[in-house]
Amino acid sequence: MCGIVAYLGEKCAQPILIEGLKRLEYRGYDSAGVALLDGGAIRIKKTSGRINALEAILDEPRTEDTLGLGHTRWATHGEPNEINAHPHPDYTGKIAIVHNGIIENYGTLKTWLQNEGVKFLSDTDTEVIANLIGYFYATGDGSEESKQCDGQTKFEWAVQRALRELHGTYGLGILCADFPNILIGAKKGSPLILGVGDGEYILASDAAAIVEHTTQAVYLADNEMVTISPGGFHTKTIDNVPITKELSEIEFSLEQIELGGFEHHMLKEIFEQPKALTTCMGGRIDAQNGRIKLGGIDSYLRELTRTKHLILTACGTAWHAGLVGEFLFEQLARIPTETEYASEFRYRNPIIEDGTVVVCISQSGETADTLAAVEQAKERGATVLGIVNVVGSSIARATDAGVYLHAGPEIGVASTKAFTAQVAVLTMLAVELGRRRHISSNEATGHIKELAQIPDKISRILEQSDHIKQIAAANAGQENWLFLGRGFNYPVALEGALKLKEISYIHAEGLPAAEMKHGPIALIVDAMPTVFIATAGPQYNKIMGNIAEVRARGGKTIIIATEGDENIKQHADHLITVPDAPEILQPMLTVLPLQLLAYHAAMLRGHDVDKPRNLAKSVTVE
Ligand code: G6P
């Protein structure tokens, strides 16, 4: 949700900023801009639209411009026009900033600054930060401290003084025209990483904009800032307390974030699922001896085994994975489990008793609501674990311990491989807790052996992509779809509907199949598609009844069934098969046809699947 990138080094900054913005474009893509320091003045170019619209208005890059800021926006305050695009200059023209986050008290600060005679140009909360820094830099605050500092110290002081006034979240890159060799970054609640290269520094919202230049990085923590100059960088808190930060290795490579011959990141990520799950489970499952080892939470396993109450919390697709987890923990480990939307959990008065464990699930590790749920659970004394993909992300760092997905970077806005990897981690955890609490070792070994076969079974489903494309073509003109499943496939029905909505803009609803007759059945008209997940399992006969109800009303059926199910053919207008697997493991298979169906429907309708309308990959605002 908004991508920021800044460069200081010896190379020409503009192409590096543009390349970085392209890598971050999945975080927001309604407007973009860059700021460069140009002989003592700040030159800003910005526009509504995507990075290619920005490229079209840029001047030729100048080799002497070796310091700059870039931003790609997902609008919160103010429509996505040129004036609201970042970078934002301050009223004196000396300061320019790029910002990711939301300033909650911007109204009060804006009024105060306006009363001081400061003029505003945009509707954004960000301009308040620029003007506040500019104001303190220009006039001080009357204190002895402000009178004593000058030069670079004054710039740093003004930034700190301004940041201490802000309520809300920020990842910031800041320039001052008086210091053509200084770049300041600051962070609270939004991600910010400093890539440290050979004589160059790249400050960015995520590692995707950095890996091309260096794999060495410093992860800033909340309320920290960094001042970068050609000679090096120093970090301190916004209260001016120096801190030493360790360099970390960025754990992914450039190839992992490139398209590698696929038309879209989403398609690449769908096809990467066999590999992603193999990596995710690699070294963790021992099919031979029926054991699971999740190193990251080893020291919490006793507590987890004894827990009387497990809360899973997440947003979007990760919430759907959580719901699968709830069913797994109940069935295999007999642990009372609830799955909560993080946005609701954080504002409720949740019951967290002694021994409650909260597990937060997030691909990005940056989702604002999920991060707030972590804090809320910690404040109430729960042990908080994370299931996160992005190494070193805010949620990974805020939780007591956790399990990384190791699914590789996910760039497509619609989450795919992260879902199956989240479910794989939840399954491994549920089997291990189940073995310790409820099921026999033999049963656990059986599940582990089946789990090991999932990547190959996914590969077989992927072979049907062209067939699924034809089904999408036959139905993509329909504006209303239903997705129905029962038991472990009910969360998959929710996920299938979400995928279709997100990228094809078709209205879709996911439901437990039996709920259809309590209302949604009224929607069924001639040719309206209903996607049924009707794989072999305890509820097979029940869902057959629901299929008959749809057909009796003229609806079309797209059925996901188990390979070899001859009986179901006569009930399906369109049939997609998945290899046989125990019901508890089916979500990692049955979701695949739904991801492909959504992808092909979106393509046939002419949409940009990697950058769907109004969405952003990582929702770092409430
Ligand atoms: C956004 C994305 C979804 C994702 C959700 C949660 O809405 O578009 O694909 O499921 O955020 O993201 P997280 O990174 O916390 O899993």
XYZ file of C-alpha atoms and ligand atoms in Angstrom:
638
model
C 0.000 0.000 0.000
C 2.132 2.799 -1.424
C 5.679 1.971 -2.350
C 8.578 4.236 -1.537
C 12.107 4.078 -2.834
C 15.016 6.459 -2.383
C 18.585 6.347 -3.684
C 21.865 7.893 -2.606
C 25.070 6.801 -4.287
C 27.344 7.476 -7.195
C 25.038 6.371 -10.018
C 22.389 8.308 -11.843
C 19.386 8.129 -9.467
C 16.422 8.483 -11.848
C 16.556 5.089 -13.641
C 17.210 3.341 -10.321
C 14.169 5.017 -8.792
C 11.972 4.084 -11.761
C 13.155 0.464 -11.729
C 12.520 0.332 -7.976
C 9.035 1.803 -8.403
C 8.199 -0.834 -11.028
C 9.158 -3.522 -8.543
C 6.982 -1.910 -5.878
C 4.076 -1.068 -8.175
C 2.011 -3.944 -6.734
C 1.800 -1.906 -3.500
C -0.247 0.822 -5.188
C -0.609 2.136 -8.687
C -2.892 5.149 -8.920
C -0.216 7.833 -9.196
C 3.554 8.097 -9.051
C 6.381 10.592 -8.797
C 10.055 11.260 -8.227
C 12.070 14.072 -6.629
C 15.679 14.807 -7.505
C 18.077 17.302 -6.048
C 19.145 19.636 -8.770
C 21.865 22.201 -7.971
C 20.430 23.263 -4.640
C 16.781 22.965 -5.670
C 14.362 20.056 -5.503
C 12.860 19.031 -8.862
C 9.639 17.024 -8.603
C 7.856 15.189 -11.422
C 4.592 13.426 -10.669
C 1.423 12.331 -12.343
C -1.750 10.324 -11.889
C -1.611 6.821 -13.354
C 1.036 4.156 -13.332
C 4.809 4.189 -13.507
C 4.761 4.164 -17.318
C 2.716 7.382 -17.205
C 5.421 8.865 -14.992
C 8.163 7.720 -17.352
C 6.419 9.524 -20.185
C 6.777 12.913 -18.443
C 10.290 12.542 -17.079
C 13.245 14.538 -18.376
C 16.305 12.733 -19.666
C 18.197 11.300 -16.663
C 21.192 13.390 -15.626
C 24.260 11.559 -14.358
C 24.962 14.239 -11.773
C 21.618 13.556 -10.018
C 22.712 10.880 -7.581
C 20.137 11.426 -4.813
C 16.380 11.106 -5.174
C 13.013 9.884 -3.935
C 10.287 7.870 -5.693
C 6.736 6.908 -4.809
C 3.881 4.825 -6.183
C 0.591 5.597 -4.495
C -2.556 3.847 -3.291
C -4.742 6.812 -2.394
C -6.079 7.253 1.133
C -6.497 11.020 1.630
C -7.367 12.858 -1.550
C -8.166 11.599 -5.022
C -5.364 10.140 -7.128
C -4.527 13.251 -9.143
C -1.212 14.915 -9.854
C -1.313 17.354 -6.956
C -2.000 14.619 -4.399
C 0.720 12.370 -5.842
C 4.024 12.108 -3.945
C 6.742 13.403 -3.497
C 5.296 16.351 -1.567
C 7.338 19.516 -1.187
C 6.944 21.704 1.896
C 5.770 25.310 1.687
C 9.346 26.650 1.713
C 10.451 24.426 -1.182
C 13.391 23.157 0.873
C 11.961 19.807 1.923
C 10.488 16.943 -0.112
C 9.087 13.695 1.218
C 7.569 10.390 0.169
C 5.286 8.642 2.629
C 3.588 5.277 3.136
C 1.030 5.191 5.955
C -1.691 7.350 7.465
C -1.406 10.343 9.781
C -4.473 10.283 12.013
C -4.071 13.755 13.560
C -3.306 15.465 10.264
C -6.459 17.637 10.540
C -5.358 19.236 13.818
C -1.794 19.699 12.636
C -2.959 21.187 9.343
C -5.175 23.737 11.116
C -2.330 24.667 13.437
C 0.085 25.147 10.519
C -2.501 27.131 8.550
C -2.922 29.419 11.559
C 0.847 29.926 11.420
C 0.432 31.075 7.817
C 1.459 27.867 6.051
C -0.289 27.309 2.696
C -1.302 23.819 1.571
C -1.623 22.610 -2.005
C -2.984 19.075 -1.687
C -5.665 17.130 0.219
C -3.172 14.651 1.625
C -2.116 13.864 5.153
C 1.444 13.573 3.820
C 1.746 17.277 3.008
C 1.260 17.955 6.724
C 4.456 16.003 7.461
C 6.383 17.911 4.779
C 5.131 21.255 6.063
C 5.729 20.369 9.695
C 9.348 19.435 8.968
C 9.710 22.558 6.816
C 8.185 24.722 9.549
C 10.492 23.457 12.287
C 13.476 23.637 9.939
C 12.678 27.241 9.020
C 11.570 28.626 12.381
C 12.616 26.194 15.118
C 10.278 25.782 18.036
C 11.635 28.453 20.364
C 13.493 25.933 22.539
C 17.158 26.229 23.475
C 17.803 22.956 21.680
C 16.405 24.274 18.419
C 18.414 27.505 18.714
C 21.648 25.607 19.259
C 21.470 23.242 16.297
C 22.378 24.243 12.800
C 23.327 22.717 9.445
C 22.664 19.000 9.084
C 21.877 18.724 12.791
C 19.062 21.194 12.316
C 17.625 19.134 9.432
C 17.691 16.002 11.605
C 16.288 17.883 14.583
C 13.411 19.288 12.485
C 12.555 15.778 11.248
C 12.572 14.383 14.787
C 10.603 17.339 16.146
C 7.936 16.886 13.450
C 7.726 13.103 13.784
C 7.103 13.397 17.515
C 3.900 15.340 16.714
C 2.476 12.625 14.470
C -0.138 10.054 15.442
C -0.444 7.258 12.941
C 1.894 5.343 10.692
C 4.702 6.273 8.387
C 7.534 4.985 6.280
C 9.296 8.123 5.042
C 12.047 9.229 2.698
C 13.068 12.878 3.221
C 15.309 15.303 1.295
C 16.409 18.824 2.090
C 17.622 21.141 -0.669
C 20.379 22.491 1.606
C 21.998 19.037 1.848
C 22.534 17.494 -1.571
C 24.336 14.538 0.058
C 21.884 13.614 2.795
C 18.890 11.299 2.748
C 16.771 10.653 5.837
C 14.423 7.696 6.358
C 12.062 7.115 9.268
C 9.583 4.408 10.206
C 6.596 3.781 12.407
C 4.056 1.096 11.558
C 4.899 0.985 7.828
C 7.825 -1.033 6.513
C 11.160 0.546 5.646
C 14.369 -1.232 4.697
C 17.773 0.258 3.971
C 19.762 -1.641 1.362
C 23.482 -1.105 1.927
C 25.498 -1.529 -1.265
C 29.003 -0.678 -2.316
C 29.030 3.108 -2.067
C 25.270 3.288 -2.521
C 22.128 3.079 -0.412
C 18.566 2.227 -1.373
C 15.803 2.944 1.079
C 12.587 1.129 0.184
C 9.263 -0.211 1.412
C 10.332 -3.704 0.588
C 13.294 -5.744 -0.490
C 11.992 -6.164 -4.064
C 13.334 -2.683 -4.890
C 16.695 -3.448 -3.305
C 17.831 -6.951 -4.381
C 18.999 -5.835 -7.791
C 21.623 -3.661 -6.084
C 22.525 -5.446 -2.873
C 21.402 -8.254 -0.575
C 22.691 -6.514 2.567
C 19.991 -4.657 4.438
C 19.073 -2.952 7.674
C 15.484 -3.373 8.854
C 14.389 -0.240 10.672
C 12.135 -0.667 13.702
C 9.292 1.634 14.712
C 10.261 5.113 15.892
C 13.683 4.782 14.302
C 15.279 6.980 11.694
C 18.365 6.736 9.561
C 20.535 9.514 8.162
C 22.453 8.451 5.084
C 25.384 10.245 3.483
C 28.034 9.105 0.984
C 30.322 8.289 3.921
C 27.882 5.930 5.642
C 24.699 5.900 7.661
C 23.715 6.261 11.279
C 20.550 5.184 13.000
C 18.824 6.632 16.021
C 15.396 6.864 17.554
C 13.206 9.849 16.794
C 14.078 10.917 20.363
C 17.699 11.186 19.236
C 19.044 8.113 21.027
C 21.726 6.467 18.838
C 21.209 2.772 18.064
C 23.380 0.222 16.346
C 21.660 -1.923 13.729
C 22.856 -5.243 12.385
C 23.125 -5.901 8.644
C 20.851 -8.767 7.489
C 20.927 -10.816 4.309
C 17.879 -10.422 2.029
C 16.726 -13.966 1.456
C 15.451 -13.875 -2.075
C 16.919 -13.368 -5.491
C 16.089 -11.226 -8.485
C 14.811 -14.234 -10.516
C 12.175 -14.892 -7.900
C 10.576 -11.508 -8.493
C 10.808 -11.533 -12.282
C 8.178 -12.945 -14.623
C 10.411 -15.713 -15.974
C 8.411 -16.229 -19.176
C 4.959 -16.012 -17.605
C 2.547 -13.337 -18.708
C 1.668 -12.356 -15.141
C 3.057 -12.749 -11.663
C -0.241 -14.298 -10.587
C 0.020 -17.058 -13.201
C 3.672 -17.627 -12.338
C 2.775 -17.887 -8.658
C -0.096 -20.304 -9.353
C 2.327 -22.525 -11.256
C 4.978 -22.160 -8.567
C 2.793 -23.874 -5.983
C 4.312 -27.375 -6.254
C 7.749 -25.859 -5.670
C 6.558 -23.415 -3.012
C 4.925 -26.203 -1.004
C 7.947 -28.465 -1.409
C 10.141 -25.700 0.008
C 7.615 -24.839 2.689
C 7.470 -28.448 3.898
C 11.129 -29.276 3.152
C 13.015 -30.263 6.293
C 9.826 -29.943 8.289
C 8.068 -33.188 7.475
C 9.678 -36.531 7.973
C 7.315 -38.910 6.167
C 9.538 -41.871 7.033
C 9.257 -41.472 10.785
C 5.918 -39.679 10.931
C 7.346 -36.549 12.538
C 6.939 -32.830 11.956
C 9.465 -30.248 13.040
C 8.660 -26.566 13.032
C 11.920 -25.091 14.323
C 10.658 -21.527 14.747
C 8.093 -22.493 17.372
C 9.889 -25.417 18.994
C 10.063 -23.727 22.360
C 6.306 -22.974 22.282
C 5.125 -26.487 21.438
C 4.477 -27.488 25.066
C 2.371 -24.380 25.570
C 0.517 -25.020 22.323
C -0.084 -28.638 23.251
C -1.637 -27.574 26.550
C -3.637 -24.613 25.245
C -7.370 -24.616 25.846
C -8.079 -21.830 23.406
C -6.523 -20.970 20.089
C -7.371 -17.799 18.187
C -6.342 -17.485 14.539
C -6.464 -13.981 13.137
C -5.796 -12.589 9.666
C -7.301 -10.632 6.755
C -8.451 -11.554 3.252
C -7.061 -14.749 1.797
C -4.998 -15.393 4.920
C -8.264 -15.387 6.898
C -9.604 -18.112 4.608
C -6.452 -20.147 5.297
C -7.095 -19.520 8.999
C -10.592 -20.959 8.683
C -9.144 -24.143 7.211
C -6.760 -24.118 10.190
C -9.663 -23.834 12.634
C -11.225 -27.003 11.230
C -7.848 -28.779 11.326
C -7.086 -27.879 14.946
C -10.565 -28.917 16.018
C -10.531 -32.190 14.150
C -6.964 -33.372 14.651
C -6.010 -31.795 17.976
C -9.432 -31.169 19.567
C -8.403 -27.617 20.492
C -11.257 -25.080 20.701
C -10.302 -22.648 17.947
C -11.791 -19.466 16.514
C -10.769 -17.607 13.378
C -11.193 -13.869 13.652
C -10.919 -11.062 11.136
C -8.006 -9.034 12.498
C -9.910 -5.806 11.817
C -12.701 -6.964 14.151
C -10.538 -8.700 16.727
C -8.481 -5.566 17.369
C -11.521 -3.493 18.324
C -13.420 -6.095 20.291
C -12.958 -7.118 23.870
C -11.637 -10.594 23.115
C -11.532 -13.203 25.856
C -7.883 -14.017 26.373
C -7.393 -16.217 29.394
C -4.284 -17.714 30.818
C -2.901 -20.075 28.190
C -4.709 -18.585 25.178
C -2.483 -18.678 22.115
C -3.067 -16.271 19.227
C -1.722 -17.158 15.790
C -1.513 -14.324 13.251
C -1.382 -15.291 9.585
C -0.089 -12.894 6.948
C 1.701 -13.209 3.627
C 3.273 -9.743 3.748
C 3.681 -9.511 7.505
C 2.704 -5.844 7.122
C -1.117 -5.810 7.075
C -2.042 -2.988 9.460
C -5.057 -4.718 11.023
C -3.188 -7.974 11.585
C -0.255 -6.105 13.101
C -2.648 -4.275 15.422
C -4.210 -7.622 16.390
C -0.718 -8.855 17.350
C -0.283 -5.829 19.634
C -3.761 -6.212 21.116
C -3.188 -9.907 21.880
C 0.225 -9.195 23.403
C -1.172 -6.441 25.604
C -3.715 -8.898 26.947
C -1.046 -11.396 27.835
C -1.489 -13.998 25.087
C 1.384 -15.848 23.522
C 1.377 -14.608 19.927
C 2.777 -16.672 17.085
C 3.077 -15.714 13.429
C 2.658 -17.586 10.166
C 4.277 -15.154 7.771
C 5.909 -15.221 4.352
C 8.071 -12.098 4.307
C 11.175 -12.618 6.414
C 11.915 -9.746 8.784
C 8.493 -8.136 8.253
C 6.750 -6.208 11.021
C 4.472 -9.083 12.084
C 7.364 -11.558 12.008
C 9.257 -9.277 14.360
C 6.345 -8.345 16.609
C 5.266 -11.938 17.366
C 6.870 -14.089 20.091
C 7.860 -16.748 17.563
C 6.611 -18.114 14.292
C 6.845 -20.244 11.201
C 7.879 -18.737 7.885
C 6.065 -19.942 4.770
C 9.220 -20.002 2.597
C 6.908 -19.722 -0.412
C 9.147 -17.138 -2.113
C 8.065 -13.573 -2.893
C 4.433 -13.139 -3.891
C 3.960 -10.150 -6.195
C 0.513 -10.715 -7.776
C -2.038 -8.748 -5.761
C -4.386 -11.745 -5.638
C -2.760 -14.157 -3.211
C -2.315 -17.733 -4.464
C 0.796 -19.616 -3.406
C 0.736 -17.929 0.004
C -2.721 -19.450 0.610
C -1.629 -23.018 -0.074
C 1.564 -22.507 1.934
C -0.406 -21.033 4.863
C -2.701 -24.057 4.789
C 0.343 -26.368 4.589
C 1.886 -24.756 7.696
C -1.419 -24.916 9.580
C -1.794 -28.571 8.562
C 1.702 -29.433 9.751
C 1.055 -27.698 13.062
C -2.344 -29.369 13.496
C -0.933 -32.819 12.746
C 1.909 -32.319 15.237
C -0.427 -31.019 17.954
C -2.894 -33.765 17.053
C -0.215 -36.411 17.546
C 0.614 -34.949 20.934
C -3.008 -34.591 22.060
C -5.533 -36.698 20.247
C -4.690 -38.842 17.239
C -2.480 -41.931 17.155
C 1.048 -41.874 15.807
C -0.137 -44.132 13.008
C -2.808 -41.673 11.991
C -0.303 -38.787 12.109
C 2.125 -40.784 9.962
C -0.660 -41.403 7.445
C -1.399 -37.670 7.213
C 2.276 -36.814 6.843
C 2.697 -39.320 4.007
C -0.319 -37.840 2.242
C 0.990 -34.316 2.829
C 4.249 -35.215 1.111
C 2.280 -36.073 -2.054
C 0.436 -32.763 -2.281
C 3.001 -30.923 -4.505
C 2.807 -33.666 -7.177
C -0.965 -33.693 -7.045
C -0.995 -29.908 -7.538
C 1.171 -30.352 -10.653
C -1.495 -32.661 -12.107
C -4.194 -30.050 -11.565
C -2.083 -27.382 -13.269
C -2.055 -29.502 -16.435
C -5.751 -28.666 -16.794
C -5.157 -24.928 -17.170
C -6.308 -24.860 -20.826
C -9.432 -26.861 -20.037
C -10.221 -24.447 -17.179
C -9.687 -21.540 -19.579
C -12.430 -22.945 -21.808
C -14.786 -23.177 -18.845
C -13.933 -19.577 -17.954
C -14.646 -18.541 -21.563
C -18.076 -20.176 -21.486
C -19.066 -18.346 -18.296
C -17.051 -15.112 -18.140
C -20.006 -13.107 -19.442
C -22.090 -13.922 -16.357
C -22.047 -11.172 -13.740
C -23.079 -13.265 -10.715
C -21.497 -16.495 -9.536
C -21.910 -18.682 -6.465
C -19.161 -20.832 -4.931
C -20.345 -23.622 -2.661
C -18.451 -26.146 -0.571
C -18.934 -28.055 2.640
C -16.630 -29.002 5.510
C -12.978 -28.320 4.724
C -13.981 -27.074 1.283
C -16.255 -24.345 2.630
C -13.294 -21.931 3.207
C -12.120 -22.840 -0.305
C -15.505 -21.722 -1.670
C -14.976 -18.358 0.084
C -11.495 -18.110 -1.409
C -12.721 -19.009 -4.897
C -15.334 -16.247 -4.758
C -12.779 -13.725 -3.474
C -10.334 -14.572 -6.278
C -13.007 -14.096 -8.930
C -14.189 -10.768 -7.443
C -10.678 -9.386 -6.989
C -9.422 -9.742 -10.504
C -12.375 -10.298 -12.856
C -14.760 -7.829 -11.098
C -17.544 -10.398 -11.360
C -19.810 -10.429 -8.346
C -19.338 -13.711 -6.519
C -20.439 -15.133 -3.212
C -18.910 -18.060 -1.375
C -21.025 -20.076 1.043
C -21.263 -23.318 2.930
C -23.351 -25.246 0.382
C -26.289 -25.923 2.692
C -26.723 -22.209 3.414
C -27.705 -21.637 -0.214
C -31.314 -22.481 0.490
C -31.523 -19.836 3.229
C -31.443 -16.979 0.774
C -28.867 -17.096 -2.044
C -30.935 -19.680 -3.947
C -33.216 -16.774 -4.830
C -30.411 -15.429 -7.019
C -30.289 -18.463 -9.282
C -31.507 -17.731 -12.768
C -30.955 -19.379 -16.122
C -27.260 -19.864 -16.961
C -25.954 -18.374 -13.716
C -22.783 -20.336 -12.827
C -22.470 -22.083 -9.471
C -19.106 -23.598 -8.679
C -19.412 -26.681 -6.484
C -16.539 -28.312 -4.677
C -17.921 -31.823 -4.619
C -14.874 -33.978 -3.965
C -15.011 -37.398 -2.272
C -15.609 -37.060 1.442
C -18.153 -37.425 4.207
C -20.451 -34.729 2.797
C -20.399 -35.871 -0.827
C -24.038 -37.031 -0.878
C -25.210 -33.838 0.790
C -23.578 -31.621 -1.802
C -25.071 -33.733 -4.581
C -28.442 -32.604 -3.232
C -27.366 -28.960 -3.514
C -26.216 -29.542 -7.091
C -29.662 -30.922 -7.968
C -31.313 -27.836 -6.399
C -29.292 -25.493 -8.633
C -29.922 -27.501 -11.794
C -33.645 -27.653 -11.085
C -33.683 -23.855 -11.287
C -31.808 -23.582 -14.569
C -28.421 -22.696 -13.052
C -25.164 -23.890 -14.644
C -22.834 -26.103 -12.592
C -19.058 -26.010 -12.632
C -18.024 -28.961 -10.492
C -14.679 -29.690 -8.886
C -14.713 -33.450 -8.321
C -12.336 -36.258 -7.475
C -10.592 -37.993 -10.389
C -12.503 -41.114 -11.393
C -15.902 -39.960 -10.139
C -17.997 -41.153 -13.091
C -21.321 -40.541 -11.375
C -20.859 -36.790 -11.126
C -20.368 -36.204 -14.868
C -24.087 -36.227 -15.606
C -24.662 -33.407 -13.086
C -21.921 -31.113 -14.343
C -22.166 -28.569 -17.125
C -18.414 -28.267 -16.657
C -16.189 -30.677 -14.763
C -12.701 -30.173 -13.328
C -11.049 -33.031 -11.460
C -8.480 -33.127 -8.700
C -6.496 -36.144 -7.483
C -7.943 -38.043 -4.540
C -6.787 -36.928 -1.079
C -8.123 -37.127 2.475
C -10.727 -34.441 3.144
C -8.463 -32.550 5.570
C -5.854 -32.022 2.845
C -8.210 -31.210 -0.012
C -8.114 -27.379 0.337
C -4.530 -27.376 -0.981
C -5.865 -29.064 -4.144
C -9.395 -27.792 -4.663
C -8.329 -24.143 -4.528
C -6.136 -24.586 -7.624
C -8.937 -24.823 -10.220
C -10.575 -21.790 -8.608
C -7.396 -19.713 -8.856
C -7.072 -20.658 -12.531
C -10.754 -20.013 -13.202
C -10.435 -16.501 -11.754
C -7.209 -15.852 -13.660
C -8.630 -16.915 -17.029
C -11.941 -15.112 -16.460
C -10.067 -11.896 -15.662
C -7.855 -12.269 -18.739
C -10.863 -12.925 -20.975
C -12.514 -9.801 -19.599
C -9.366 -7.822 -20.408
C -8.231 -6.931 -16.886
C -4.761 -6.360 -15.512
C -4.676 -9.350 -13.158
C -1.516 -8.321 -11.335
C -2.851 -4.859 -10.574
C -6.597 -5.111 -10.069
C -8.715 -2.011 -9.737
C -8.654 -0.305 -6.312
C -6.638 -3.044 -4.612
C -3.157 -3.186 -3.170
C -1.081 -6.167 -2.216
C -0.132 -5.099 1.220
C -2.766 -3.138 3.117
C -0.711 -1.087 5.525
C -3.561 1.231 6.487
C -6.703 0.404 8.476
C -4.793 -7.700 0.681
C -4.414 -8.608 -0.473
C -4.936 -10.017 -0.212
C -4.416 -10.526 1.130
C -4.774 -9.568 2.267
C -4.048 -9.949 3.545
O -6.154 -7.504 0.691
O -4.941 -8.123 -1.690
O -4.489 -10.874 -1.245
O -4.966 -11.778 1.389
O -4.366 -8.245 1.937
O -2.661 -9.771 3.334
P -1.534 -10.470 4.150
O -0.272 -9.929 3.571
O -1.712 -10.059 5.589
O -1.680 -11.935 3.985
